[in-house]
Amino acid sequence: MVIAIDGPSASGKGTLARRLADHFGLPYLDTGLLYRAVGWRAERTGEPPPEVASSLQEHDLTDPFLRGDEAGQAASRVAALPEVRANLLEFQRRFASQASGAVLDGRDIGTVICPEAPVKLFVTASVEARAERRFQELRGRGADPIRSRVLAEMAERDRRDSERAAAPLKAAPDAYLLDTSDMDADAAFAAALAFLASKGFRSAGP
């Protein structure tokens, strides 16, 4: 079973993907970390992003700084480069092709990376809801963010991700649309499990 989960930043797709991977006992890949690692290393070292992408290894995804906002903005910039996306394609497809199956989340999993995945979800939420989540997340880390700036940066990232020529952010035609604007993580998980059950997928555990 391959579960492809796409959606914009702070929609809750990462939390949902990890919970589904745990529930079904599947390996999980946050593909956004690939682009964060490429963007962050390229900006620090001056290496061309496509070269960084072609040499990326799994251990490069462990840097805790990759979870920060600067790395996220760097990821959005390099993700618009077709050469970067092409060089990361095999990494992602190899992960998805494991005999056990896998859960992958990102922005083009159901449309480009795993278009034949039997389960596709597009997790979204209003830009205001997502900006508020990011604002609270940053405050929880001890930062002192400005709400209006967080909202503006979120809207700008949405624009870049949806308007880029290479694999723009969009839902696959056969993806289940899950709007989490008014949902907490438990409600989103329950909705996703109900959808998977309707497709014939249930956990073998208790």
mmCIF file of C-alpha atoms in Angstrom:
data_model
loop_
_atom_site.group_PDB
_atom_site.id
_atom_site.type_symbol
_atom_site.label_atom_id
_atom_site.label_comp_id
_atom_site.label_asym_id
_atom_site.label_seq_id
_atom_site.Cartn_x
_atom_site.Cartn_y
_atom_site.Cartn_z
ATOM 1 C CA MET A 1 0.000 0.000 0.000
ATOM 2 C CA VAL A 2 1.307 3.422 -0.966
ATOM 3 C CA ILE A 3 -0.411 6.400 0.624
ATOM 4 C CA ALA A 4 0.286 9.701 -1.167
ATOM 5 C CA ILE A 5 -0.487 12.811 0.864
ATOM 6 C CA ASP A 6 -0.222 16.290 -0.629
ATOM 7 C CA GLY A 7 -1.122 19.755 0.552
ATOM 8 C CA PRO A 8 0.174 23.217 1.406
ATOM 9 C CA SER A 9 2.326 24.199 4.356
ATOM 10 C CA ALA A 10 0.791 23.857 7.858
ATOM 11 C CA SER A 11 -2.273 22.026 6.560
ATOM 12 C CA GLY A 12 -1.612 19.144 8.946
ATOM 13 C CA LYS A 13 -0.461 16.699 6.279
ATOM 14 C CA GLY A 14 2.787 15.836 8.048
ATOM 15 C CA THR A 15 1.111 14.991 11.347
ATOM 16 C CA LEU A 16 -1.517 12.959 9.519
ATOM 17 C CA ALA A 17 1.077 11.131 7.408
ATOM 18 C CA ARG A 18 3.117 10.123 10.469
ATOM 19 C CA ARG A 19 0.012 8.844 12.272
ATOM 20 C CA LEU A 20 -1.115 6.834 9.270
ATOM 21 C CA ALA A 21 2.377 5.350 8.876
ATOM 22 C CA ASP A 22 2.374 4.307 12.539
ATOM 23 C CA HIS A 23 -1.180 2.938 12.296
ATOM 24 C CA PHE A 24 -0.462 0.757 9.278
ATOM 25 C CA GLY A 25 3.160 -0.056 10.149
ATOM 26 C CA LEU A 26 4.565 1.587 7.019
ATOM 27 C CA PRO A 27 7.812 3.521 6.449
ATOM 28 C CA TYR A 28 7.289 7.281 6.169
ATOM 29 C CA LEU A 29 9.037 9.960 4.130
ATOM 30 C CA ASP A 30 8.495 13.685 4.563
ATOM 31 C CA THR A 31 9.550 14.678 1.045
ATOM 32 C CA GLY A 32 9.572 18.336 2.012
ATOM 33 C CA LEU A 33 12.734 17.613 3.989
ATOM 34 C CA LEU A 34 14.482 16.749 0.731
ATOM 35 C CA TYR A 35 13.848 20.226 -0.648
ATOM 36 C CA ARG A 36 14.622 21.847 2.692
ATOM 37 C CA ALA A 37 17.966 20.013 2.782
ATOM 38 C CA VAL A 38 18.788 21.033 -0.781
ATOM 39 C CA GLY A 39 17.804 24.680 -0.309
ATOM 40 C CA TRP A 40 19.504 25.037 3.053
ATOM 41 C CA ARG A 41 22.787 23.457 1.928
ATOM 42 C CA ALA A 42 22.838 25.339 -1.371
ATOM 43 C CA GLU A 43 22.370 28.690 0.361
ATOM 44 C CA ARG A 44 25.033 27.935 2.965
ATOM 45 C CA THR A 45 27.676 26.518 0.631
ATOM 46 C CA GLY A 46 26.952 28.169 -2.720
ATOM 47 C CA GLU A 47 26.659 24.783 -4.427
ATOM 48 C CA PRO A 48 24.209 24.697 -7.343
ATOM 49 C CA PRO A 49 20.914 23.259 -6.035
ATOM 50 C CA PRO A 50 20.700 20.550 -8.751
ATOM 51 C CA GLU A 51 24.136 19.235 -7.710
ATOM 52 C CA VAL A 52 23.091 19.160 -4.061
ATOM 53 C CA ALA A 53 19.923 17.274 -5.028
ATOM 54 C CA SER A 54 21.827 14.657 -6.994
ATOM 55 C CA SER A 55 24.120 13.859 -4.065
ATOM 56 C CA LEU A 56 21.563 13.950 -1.245
ATOM 57 C CA GLN A 57 21.627 11.068 1.255
ATOM 58 C CA GLU A 58 19.163 10.054 3.962
ATOM 59 C CA HIS A 59 21.496 11.240 6.728
ATOM 60 C CA ASP A 60 21.261 14.748 5.251
ATOM 61 C CA LEU A 61 17.639 14.874 6.435
ATOM 62 C CA THR A 62 18.455 14.702 10.157
ATOM 63 C CA ASP A 63 19.564 18.327 10.718
ATOM 64 C CA PRO A 64 17.031 19.835 13.169
ATOM 65 C CA PHE A 65 17.429 23.235 11.492
ATOM 66 C CA LEU A 66 15.597 21.842 8.481
ATOM 67 C CA ARG A 67 12.356 22.214 10.462
ATOM 68 C CA GLY A 68 12.806 25.977 10.716
ATOM 69 C CA ASP A 69 11.095 28.682 8.681
ATOM 70 C CA GLU A 70 14.282 29.769 6.866
ATOM 71 C CA ALA A 71 14.795 26.261 5.546
ATOM 72 C CA GLY A 72 11.140 26.175 4.516
ATOM 73 C CA GLN A 73 11.472 29.337 2.484
ATOM 74 C CA ALA A 74 14.698 28.037 0.903
ATOM 75 C CA ALA A 75 12.882 24.804 0.019
ATOM 76 C CA SER A 76 10.129 26.691 -1.777
ATOM 77 C CA ARG A 77 12.693 28.537 -3.898
ATOM 78 C CA VAL A 78 14.668 25.481 -5.026
ATOM 79 C CA ALA A 79 11.496 23.397 -5.495
ATOM 80 C CA ALA A 80 10.655 25.622 -8.454
ATOM 81 C CA LEU A 81 13.775 24.383 -10.310
ATOM 82 C CA PRO A 82 12.956 21.498 -12.714
ATOM 83 C CA GLU A 83 16.506 20.101 -12.408
ATOM 84 C CA VAL A 84 16.186 19.814 -8.638
ATOM 85 C CA ARG A 85 12.846 18.037 -8.904
ATOM 86 C CA ALA A 86 14.199 15.653 -11.542
ATOM 87 C CA ASN A 87 17.243 14.792 -9.425
ATOM 88 C CA LEU A 88 15.090 13.998 -6.377
ATOM 89 C CA LEU A 89 12.527 11.971 -8.308
ATOM 90 C CA GLU A 90 14.378 8.649 -8.121
ATOM 91 C CA PHE A 91 15.060 9.049 -4.374
ATOM 92 C CA GLN A 92 11.342 9.380 -3.698
ATOM 93 C CA ARG A 93 10.191 6.640 -6.069
ATOM 94 C CA ARG A 94 12.736 4.217 -4.643
ATOM 95 C CA PHE A 95 11.384 4.890 -1.157
ATOM 96 C CA ALA A 96 7.805 4.363 -2.336
ATOM 97 C CA SER A 97 8.646 1.087 -4.071
ATOM 98 C CA GLN A 98 9.557 -0.799 -0.877
ATOM 99 C CA ALA A 99 7.852 -4.180 -0.598
ATOM 100 C CA SER A 100 6.068 -3.065 2.562
ATOM 101 C CA GLY A 101 4.541 -0.034 0.895
ATOM 102 C CA ALA A 102 5.068 3.482 2.251
ATOM 103 C CA VAL A 103 3.521 6.786 3.238
ATOM 104 C CA LEU A 104 4.883 9.891 1.523
ATOM 105 C CA ASP A 105 3.796 13.461 2.028
ATOM 106 C CA GLY A 106 4.674 16.494 -0.038
ATOM 107 C CA ARG A 107 3.242 18.642 -2.786
ATOM 108 C CA ASP A 108 3.408 16.449 -5.889
ATOM 109 C CA ILE A 109 3.242 12.882 -4.550
ATOM 110 C CA GLY A 110 -0.127 11.985 -6.051
ATOM 111 C CA THR A 111 0.440 13.907 -9.278
ATOM 112 C CA VAL A 112 4.105 13.214 -10.151
ATOM 113 C CA ILE A 113 5.956 10.909 -7.748
ATOM 114 C CA CYS A 114 3.337 8.183 -7.240
ATOM 115 C CA PRO A 115 0.490 8.856 -9.700
ATOM 116 C CA GLU A 116 -0.561 5.185 -9.472
ATOM 117 C CA ALA A 117 -0.825 5.193 -5.653
ATOM 118 C CA PRO A 118 -4.047 3.435 -4.593
ATOM 119 C CA VAL A 119 -4.663 6.017 -1.849
ATOM 120 C CA LYS A 120 -4.281 9.767 -2.415
ATOM 121 C CA LEU A 121 -5.230 12.520 -0.019
ATOM 122 C CA PHE A 122 -5.020 16.271 -0.515
ATOM 123 C CA VAL A 123 -4.931 17.919 2.893
ATOM 124 C CA THR A 124 -5.664 21.637 2.945
ATOM 125 C CA ALA A 125 -6.967 24.454 5.149
ATOM 126 C CA SER A 126 -7.600 28.159 4.794
ATOM 127 C CA VAL A 127 -4.477 30.318 4.645
ATOM 128 C CA GLU A 128 -5.649 32.076 7.825
ATOM 129 C CA ALA A 129 -5.962 28.799 9.737
ATOM 130 C CA ARG A 130 -2.585 27.608 8.521
ATOM 131 C CA ALA A 131 -0.874 30.900 9.357
ATOM 132 C CA GLU A 132 -2.314 30.776 12.886
ATOM 133 C CA ARG A 133 -0.974 27.233 13.327
ATOM 134 C CA ARG A 134 2.467 28.317 12.160
ATOM 135 C CA PHE A 135 2.318 31.385 14.426
ATOM 136 C CA GLN A 136 1.539 29.205 17.452
ATOM 137 C CA GLU A 137 4.217 26.689 16.454
ATOM 138 C CA LEU A 138 6.858 29.433 16.270
ATOM 139 C CA ARG A 139 5.785 30.835 19.635
ATOM 140 C CA GLY A 140 6.025 27.343 21.088
ATOM 141 C CA ARG A 141 9.656 27.230 19.970
ATOM 142 C CA GLY A 142 10.381 30.436 21.851
ATOM 143 C CA ALA A 143 10.299 32.763 18.833
ATOM 144 C CA ASP A 144 8.479 36.111 18.771
ATOM 145 C CA PRO A 145 6.681 36.059 15.406
ATOM 146 C CA ILE A 146 4.438 38.780 13.982
ATOM 147 C CA ARG A 147 1.047 37.419 12.919
ATOM 148 C CA SER A 148 0.730 39.606 9.828
ATOM 149 C CA ARG A 149 4.203 38.645 8.649
ATOM 150 C CA VAL A 150 3.538 34.933 9.151
ATOM 151 C CA LEU A 151 0.327 35.271 7.117
ATOM 152 C CA ALA A 152 2.085 37.197 4.327
ATOM 153 C CA GLU A 153 4.902 34.644 4.115
ATOM 154 C CA MET A 154 2.391 31.790 4.055
ATOM 155 C CA ALA A 155 0.452 33.419 1.210
ATOM 156 C CA GLU A 156 3.660 34.068 -0.747
ATOM 157 C CA ARG A 157 4.792 30.474 -0.356
ATOM 158 C CA ASP A 158 1.381 29.258 -1.518
ATOM 159 C CA ARG A 159 1.707 31.455 -4.597
ATOM 160 C CA ARG A 160 5.189 30.148 -5.428
ATOM 161 C CA ASP A 161 4.204 26.529 -4.899
ATOM 162 C CA SER A 162 1.005 26.700 -6.946
ATOM 163 C CA GLU A 163 2.308 28.850 -9.802
ATOM 164 C CA ARG A 164 5.670 27.186 -10.471
ATOM 165 C CA ALA A 165 6.044 25.533 -13.862
ATOM 166 C CA ALA A 166 7.570 22.334 -12.446
ATOM 167 C CA ALA A 167 5.073 20.100 -10.617
ATOM 168 C CA PRO A 168 2.886 22.842 -9.140
ATOM 169 C CA LEU A 169 0.978 22.191 -5.944
ATOM 170 C CA LYS A 170 -2.428 20.811 -6.860
ATOM 171 C CA ALA A 171 -4.704 17.941 -5.964
ATOM 172 C CA ALA A 172 -4.652 14.818 -8.114
ATOM 173 C CA PRO A 173 -8.020 14.331 -9.842
ATOM 174 C CA ASP A 174 -8.692 11.182 -7.801
ATOM 175 C CA ALA A 175 -7.429 12.517 -4.449
ATOM 176 C CA TYR A 176 -9.661 12.698 -1.391
ATOM 177 C CA LEU A 177 -9.921 16.361 -0.352
ATOM 178 C CA LEU A 178 -9.561 16.790 3.413
ATOM 179 C CA ASP A 179 -10.096 20.355 4.648
ATOM 180 C CA THR A 180 -8.702 20.639 8.171
ATOM 181 C CA SER A 181 -9.536 24.325 8.733
ATOM 182 C CA ASP A 182 -11.916 23.408 11.566
ATOM 183 C CA MET A 183 -10.390 20.049 12.517
ATOM 184 C CA ASP A 184 -7.896 19.054 15.146
ATOM 185 C CA ALA A 185 -5.358 16.296 14.480
ATOM 186 C CA ASP A 186 -7.607 13.555 15.881
ATOM 187 C CA ALA A 187 -10.553 14.549 13.687
ATOM 188 C CA ALA A 188 -8.348 14.658 10.585
ATOM 189 C CA PHE A 189 -6.935 11.219 11.425
ATOM 190 C CA ALA A 190 -10.423 9.773 11.906
ATOM 191 C CA ALA A 191 -11.591 11.221 8.577
ATOM 192 C CA ALA A 192 -8.561 9.780 6.777
ATOM 193 C CA LEU A 193 -9.079 6.343 8.345
ATOM 194 C CA ALA A 194 -12.725 6.373 7.276
ATOM 195 C CA PHE A 195 -11.667 7.168 3.718
ATOM 196 C CA LEU A 196 -9.052 4.394 3.708
ATOM 197 C CA ALA A 197 -11.603 1.939 5.077
ATOM 198 C CA SER A 198 -13.930 2.872 2.218
ATOM 199 C CA LYS A 199 -11.109 1.921 -0.159
ATOM 200 C CA GLY A 200 -10.685 -1.442 1.571
ATOM 201 C CA PHE A 201 -7.633 -0.606 3.668
ATOM 202 C CA ARG A 202 -7.752 -1.395 7.373
ATOM 203 C CA SER A 203 -5.047 -1.905 9.959
ATOM 204 C CA ALA A 204 -4.251 -5.532 10.718
ATOM 205 C CA GLY A 205 -3.673 -4.572 14.356
ATOM 206 C CA PRO A 206 -6.179 -4.069 17.177
#
